mmCIF file of C-alpha atoms in Angstrom:
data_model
loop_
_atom_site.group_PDB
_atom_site.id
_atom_site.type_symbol
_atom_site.label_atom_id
_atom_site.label_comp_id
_atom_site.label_asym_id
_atom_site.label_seq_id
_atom_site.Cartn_x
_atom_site.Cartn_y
_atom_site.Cartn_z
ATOM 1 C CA UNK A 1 -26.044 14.444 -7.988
ATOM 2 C CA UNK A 2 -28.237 11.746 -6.031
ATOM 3 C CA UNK A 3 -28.023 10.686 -2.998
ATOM 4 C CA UNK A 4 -26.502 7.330 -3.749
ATOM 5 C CA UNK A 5 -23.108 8.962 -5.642
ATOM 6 C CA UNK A 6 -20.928 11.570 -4.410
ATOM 7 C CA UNK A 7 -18.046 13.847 -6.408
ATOM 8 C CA UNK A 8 -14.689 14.374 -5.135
ATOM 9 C CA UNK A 9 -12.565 17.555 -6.216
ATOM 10 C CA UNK A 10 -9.028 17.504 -5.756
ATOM 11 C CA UNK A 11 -6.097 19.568 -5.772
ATOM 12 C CA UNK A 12 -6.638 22.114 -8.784
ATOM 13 C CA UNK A 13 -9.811 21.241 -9.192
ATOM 14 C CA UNK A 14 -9.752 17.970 -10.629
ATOM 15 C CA UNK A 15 -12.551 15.510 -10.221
ATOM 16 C CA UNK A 16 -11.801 12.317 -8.634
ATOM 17 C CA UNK A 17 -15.133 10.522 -10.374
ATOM 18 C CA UNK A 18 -18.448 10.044 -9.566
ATOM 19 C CA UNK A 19 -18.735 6.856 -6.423
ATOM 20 C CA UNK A 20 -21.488 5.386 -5.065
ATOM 21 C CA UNK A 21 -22.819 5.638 -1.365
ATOM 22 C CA UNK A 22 -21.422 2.477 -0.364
ATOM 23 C CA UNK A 23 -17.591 2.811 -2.024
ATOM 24 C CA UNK A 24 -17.550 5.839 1.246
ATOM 25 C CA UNK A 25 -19.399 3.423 3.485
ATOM 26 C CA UNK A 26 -16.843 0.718 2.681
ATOM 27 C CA UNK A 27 -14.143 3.566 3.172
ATOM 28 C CA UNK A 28 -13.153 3.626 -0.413
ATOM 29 C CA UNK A 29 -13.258 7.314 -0.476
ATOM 30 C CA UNK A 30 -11.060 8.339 2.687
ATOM 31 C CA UNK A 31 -8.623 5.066 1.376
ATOM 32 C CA UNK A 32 -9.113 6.788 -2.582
ATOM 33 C CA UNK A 33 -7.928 10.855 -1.271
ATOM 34 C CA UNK A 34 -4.973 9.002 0.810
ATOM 35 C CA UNK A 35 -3.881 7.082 -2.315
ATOM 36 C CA UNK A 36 -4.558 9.867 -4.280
ATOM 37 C CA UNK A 37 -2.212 12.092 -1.976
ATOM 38 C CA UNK A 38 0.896 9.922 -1.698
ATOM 39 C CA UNK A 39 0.844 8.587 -5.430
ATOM 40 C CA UNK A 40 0.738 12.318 -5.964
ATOM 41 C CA UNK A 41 3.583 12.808 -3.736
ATOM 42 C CA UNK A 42 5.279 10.120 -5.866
ATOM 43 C CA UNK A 43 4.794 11.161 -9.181
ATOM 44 C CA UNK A 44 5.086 14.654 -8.885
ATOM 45 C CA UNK A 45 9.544 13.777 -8.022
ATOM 46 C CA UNK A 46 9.473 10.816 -10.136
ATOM 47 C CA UNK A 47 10.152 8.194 -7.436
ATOM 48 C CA UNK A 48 8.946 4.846 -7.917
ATOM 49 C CA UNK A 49 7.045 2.938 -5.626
ATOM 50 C CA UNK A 50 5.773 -0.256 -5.651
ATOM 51 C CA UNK A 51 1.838 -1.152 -3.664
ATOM 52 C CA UNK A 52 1.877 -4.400 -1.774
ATOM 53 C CA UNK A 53 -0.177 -5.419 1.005
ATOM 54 C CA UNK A 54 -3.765 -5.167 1.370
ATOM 55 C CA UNK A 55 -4.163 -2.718 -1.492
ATOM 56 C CA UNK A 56 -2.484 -4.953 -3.587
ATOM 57 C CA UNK A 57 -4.263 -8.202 -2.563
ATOM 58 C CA UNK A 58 -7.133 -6.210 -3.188
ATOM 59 C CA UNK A 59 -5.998 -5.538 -6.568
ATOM 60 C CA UNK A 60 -6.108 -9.578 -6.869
ATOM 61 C CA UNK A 61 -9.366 -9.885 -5.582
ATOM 62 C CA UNK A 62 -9.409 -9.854 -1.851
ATOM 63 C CA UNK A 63 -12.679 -8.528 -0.814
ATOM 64 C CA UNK A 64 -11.400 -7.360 3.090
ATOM 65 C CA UNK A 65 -11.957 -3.846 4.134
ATOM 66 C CA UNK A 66 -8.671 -1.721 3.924
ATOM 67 C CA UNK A 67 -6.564 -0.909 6.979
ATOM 68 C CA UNK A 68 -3.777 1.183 5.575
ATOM 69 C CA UNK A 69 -2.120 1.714 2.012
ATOM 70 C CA UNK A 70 1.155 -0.136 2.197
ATOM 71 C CA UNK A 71 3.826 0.179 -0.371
ATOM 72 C CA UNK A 72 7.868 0.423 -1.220
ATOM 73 C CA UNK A 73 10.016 2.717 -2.577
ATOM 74 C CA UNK A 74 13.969 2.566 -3.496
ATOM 75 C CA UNK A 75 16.248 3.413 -0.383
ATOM 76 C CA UNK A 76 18.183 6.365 -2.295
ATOM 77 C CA UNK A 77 14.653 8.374 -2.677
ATOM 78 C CA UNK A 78 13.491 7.284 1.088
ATOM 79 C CA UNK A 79 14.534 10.350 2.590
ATOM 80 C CA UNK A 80 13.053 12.579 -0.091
ATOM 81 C CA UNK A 81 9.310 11.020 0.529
ATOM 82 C CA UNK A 82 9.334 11.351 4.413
ATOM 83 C CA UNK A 83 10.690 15.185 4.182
ATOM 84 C CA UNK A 84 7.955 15.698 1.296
ATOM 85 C CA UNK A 85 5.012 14.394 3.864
ATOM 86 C CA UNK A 86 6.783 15.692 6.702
ATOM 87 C CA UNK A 87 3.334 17.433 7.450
ATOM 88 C CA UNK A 88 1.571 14.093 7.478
ATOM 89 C CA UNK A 89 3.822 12.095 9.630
ATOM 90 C CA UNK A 90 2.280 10.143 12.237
ATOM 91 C CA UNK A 91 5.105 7.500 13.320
ATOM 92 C CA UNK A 92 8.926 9.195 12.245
ATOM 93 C CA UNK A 93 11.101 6.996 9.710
ATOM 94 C CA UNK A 94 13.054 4.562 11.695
ATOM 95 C CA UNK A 95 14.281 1.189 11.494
ATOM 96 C CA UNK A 96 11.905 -0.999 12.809
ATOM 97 C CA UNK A 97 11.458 -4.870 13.514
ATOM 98 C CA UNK A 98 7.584 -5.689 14.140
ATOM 99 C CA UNK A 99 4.679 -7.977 13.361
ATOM 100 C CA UNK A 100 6.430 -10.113 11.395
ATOM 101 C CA UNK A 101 8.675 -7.092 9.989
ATOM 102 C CA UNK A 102 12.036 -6.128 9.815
ATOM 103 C CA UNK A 103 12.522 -2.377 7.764
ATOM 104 C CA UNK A 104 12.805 0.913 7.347
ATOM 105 C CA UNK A 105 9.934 2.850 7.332
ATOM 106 C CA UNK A 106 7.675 5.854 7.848
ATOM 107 C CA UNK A 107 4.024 5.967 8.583
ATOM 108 C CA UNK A 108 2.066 8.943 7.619
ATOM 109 C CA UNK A 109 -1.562 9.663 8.035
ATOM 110 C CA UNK A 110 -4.117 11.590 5.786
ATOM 111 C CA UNK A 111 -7.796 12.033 6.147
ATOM 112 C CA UNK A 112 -7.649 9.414 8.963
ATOM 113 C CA UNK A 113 -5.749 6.532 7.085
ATOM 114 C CA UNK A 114 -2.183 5.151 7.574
ATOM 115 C CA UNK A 115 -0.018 5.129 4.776
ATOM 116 C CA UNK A 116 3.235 2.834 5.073
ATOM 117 C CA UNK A 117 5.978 4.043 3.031
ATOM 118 C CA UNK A 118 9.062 1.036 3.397
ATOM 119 C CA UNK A 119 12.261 1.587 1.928
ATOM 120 C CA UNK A 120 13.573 -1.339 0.367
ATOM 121 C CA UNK A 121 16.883 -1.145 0.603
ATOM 122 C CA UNK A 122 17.304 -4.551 3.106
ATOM 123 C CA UNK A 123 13.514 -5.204 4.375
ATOM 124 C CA UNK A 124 13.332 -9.019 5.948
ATOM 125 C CA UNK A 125 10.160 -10.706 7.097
ATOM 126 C CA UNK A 126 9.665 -13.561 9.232
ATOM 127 C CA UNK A 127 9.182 -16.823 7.589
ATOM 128 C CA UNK A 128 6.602 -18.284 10.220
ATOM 129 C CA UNK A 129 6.818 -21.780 8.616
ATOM 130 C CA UNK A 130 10.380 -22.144 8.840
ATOM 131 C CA UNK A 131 10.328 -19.478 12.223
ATOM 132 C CA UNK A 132 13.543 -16.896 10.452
ATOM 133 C CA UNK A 133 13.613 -13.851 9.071
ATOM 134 C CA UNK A 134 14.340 -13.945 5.498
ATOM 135 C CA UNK A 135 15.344 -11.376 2.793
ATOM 136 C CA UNK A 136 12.244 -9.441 1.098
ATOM 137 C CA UNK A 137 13.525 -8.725 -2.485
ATOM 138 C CA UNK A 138 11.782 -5.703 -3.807
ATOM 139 C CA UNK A 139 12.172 -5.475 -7.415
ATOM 140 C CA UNK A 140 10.411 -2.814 -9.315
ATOM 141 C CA UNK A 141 10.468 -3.685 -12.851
ATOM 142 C CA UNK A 142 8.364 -6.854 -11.407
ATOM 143 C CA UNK A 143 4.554 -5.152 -11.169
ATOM 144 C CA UNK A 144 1.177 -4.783 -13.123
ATOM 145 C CA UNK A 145 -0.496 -1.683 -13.614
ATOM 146 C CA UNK A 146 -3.892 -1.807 -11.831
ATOM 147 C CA UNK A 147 -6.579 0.523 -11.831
ATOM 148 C CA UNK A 148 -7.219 0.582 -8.387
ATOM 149 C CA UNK A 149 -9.244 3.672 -6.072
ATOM 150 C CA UNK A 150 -9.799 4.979 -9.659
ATOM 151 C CA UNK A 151 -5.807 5.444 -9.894
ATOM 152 C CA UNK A 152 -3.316 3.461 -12.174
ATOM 153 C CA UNK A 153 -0.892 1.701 -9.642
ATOM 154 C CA UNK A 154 1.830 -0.169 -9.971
ATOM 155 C CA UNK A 155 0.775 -3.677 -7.862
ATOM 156 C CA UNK A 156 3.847 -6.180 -6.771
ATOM 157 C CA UNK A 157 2.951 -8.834 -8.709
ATOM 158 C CA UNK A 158 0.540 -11.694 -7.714
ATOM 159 C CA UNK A 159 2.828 -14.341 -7.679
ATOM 160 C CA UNK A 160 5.287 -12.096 -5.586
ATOM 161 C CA UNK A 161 2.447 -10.963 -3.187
ATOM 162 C CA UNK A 162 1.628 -14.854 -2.577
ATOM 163 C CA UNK A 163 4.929 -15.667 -1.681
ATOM 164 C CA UNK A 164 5.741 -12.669 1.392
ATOM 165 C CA UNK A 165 1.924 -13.540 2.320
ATOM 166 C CA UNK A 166 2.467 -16.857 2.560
ATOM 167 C CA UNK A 167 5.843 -16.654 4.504
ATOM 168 C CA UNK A 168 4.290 -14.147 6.888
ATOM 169 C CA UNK A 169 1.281 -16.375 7.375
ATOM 170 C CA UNK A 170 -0.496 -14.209 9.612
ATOM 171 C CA UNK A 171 -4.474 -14.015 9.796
ATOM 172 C CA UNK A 172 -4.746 -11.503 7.359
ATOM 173 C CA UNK A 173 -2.729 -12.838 4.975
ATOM 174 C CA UNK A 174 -3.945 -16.772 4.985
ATOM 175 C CA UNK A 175 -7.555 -14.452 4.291
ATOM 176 C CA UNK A 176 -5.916 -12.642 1.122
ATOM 177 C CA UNK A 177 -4.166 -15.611 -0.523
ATOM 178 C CA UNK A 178 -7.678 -17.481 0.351
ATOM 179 C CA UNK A 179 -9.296 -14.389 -2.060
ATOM 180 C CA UNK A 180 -6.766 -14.335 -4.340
ATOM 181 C CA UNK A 181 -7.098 -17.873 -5.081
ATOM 182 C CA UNK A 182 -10.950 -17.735 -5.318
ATOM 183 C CA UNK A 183 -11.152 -14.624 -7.913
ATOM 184 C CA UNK A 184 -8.640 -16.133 -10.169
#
């Protein structure tokens, strides 16, 4: 190994892939072992989840650096995911109504990065154009499989992703629609 590419081992000694220098610069490896941890997490009890967000816009072709891995999962299994990262939790599972936000959700973090589990049994976000909050239907037989941080995820699908963005309207998400738009 050079110094432009790096290995990752994971749990029982499986290799993440060989990256280059500037996927860690970018944070692509401390955003790839937090992915890798919660999809883990996921698959391992058969819960499904759904990635929206950044991650997702990314999937799309938004170029911005990560903040955080954000993503869904059904209400009933909710409880199950926060007690399974129980060791990881940074802000506790609790109804909360913020930046544009209204949900239930847990925030854990590993190696540094903030993953957003949301359960979507009722989430609502505020539709700054018409200034209400609105349902957020969260349908999981809606996605595309994306190879994304060298895992296959399940992305909410582009045409869903535009819509929330473009309700929310917020900085971040004028940029992503903006990048979505341009790589398509």
């Amino acid at each position: 190994m050079n110094k432009r590419t790096a290995a990752k081992v994971g749990r029982n000694g499986s290799e993440f892939g060989f990256y280059t220098a500037s996927f860690f610069a970018k944070g692509g490896g401390v955003h790839h072992l937090a992915a890798q941890w919660i999809v883990g997490l996921l698959r391992e009890s058969n819960i499904p989840f759904l990635i929206c967000g950044g991650l997702a816009a990314k999937g799309y072709g938004s170029k911005r650096e990560l903040n955080d891995i954000d993503l869904f999962v059904p209400g009933e299994y909710f409880s199950s995911v926060v007690q399974a990262g129980q060791a990881f939790v940074s802000k506790t599972a609790a109804h909360r109504q913020e930046e544009g936000w209204d949900l239930t959700y847990v925030q854990f973090k590993y190696e540094g990065i903030k993953v957003e589990v949301g359960s979507a049994n009722g989430p609502r976000i505020f539709d700054a154009g018409r200034e209400t909050w609105v349902p957020l239907d969260i349908d999981f037989s809606r996605h595309a499989m994306v190879r994304l941080l060298g895992l296959e995820l399940p992305l909410m699908l582009k045409e869903d992703l535009i819509q929330y963005k473009s309700a929310l309207s917020r900085p971040v998400d004028v940029d992503d629609i903006r990048a979505i738009y341009d790589g398509a």
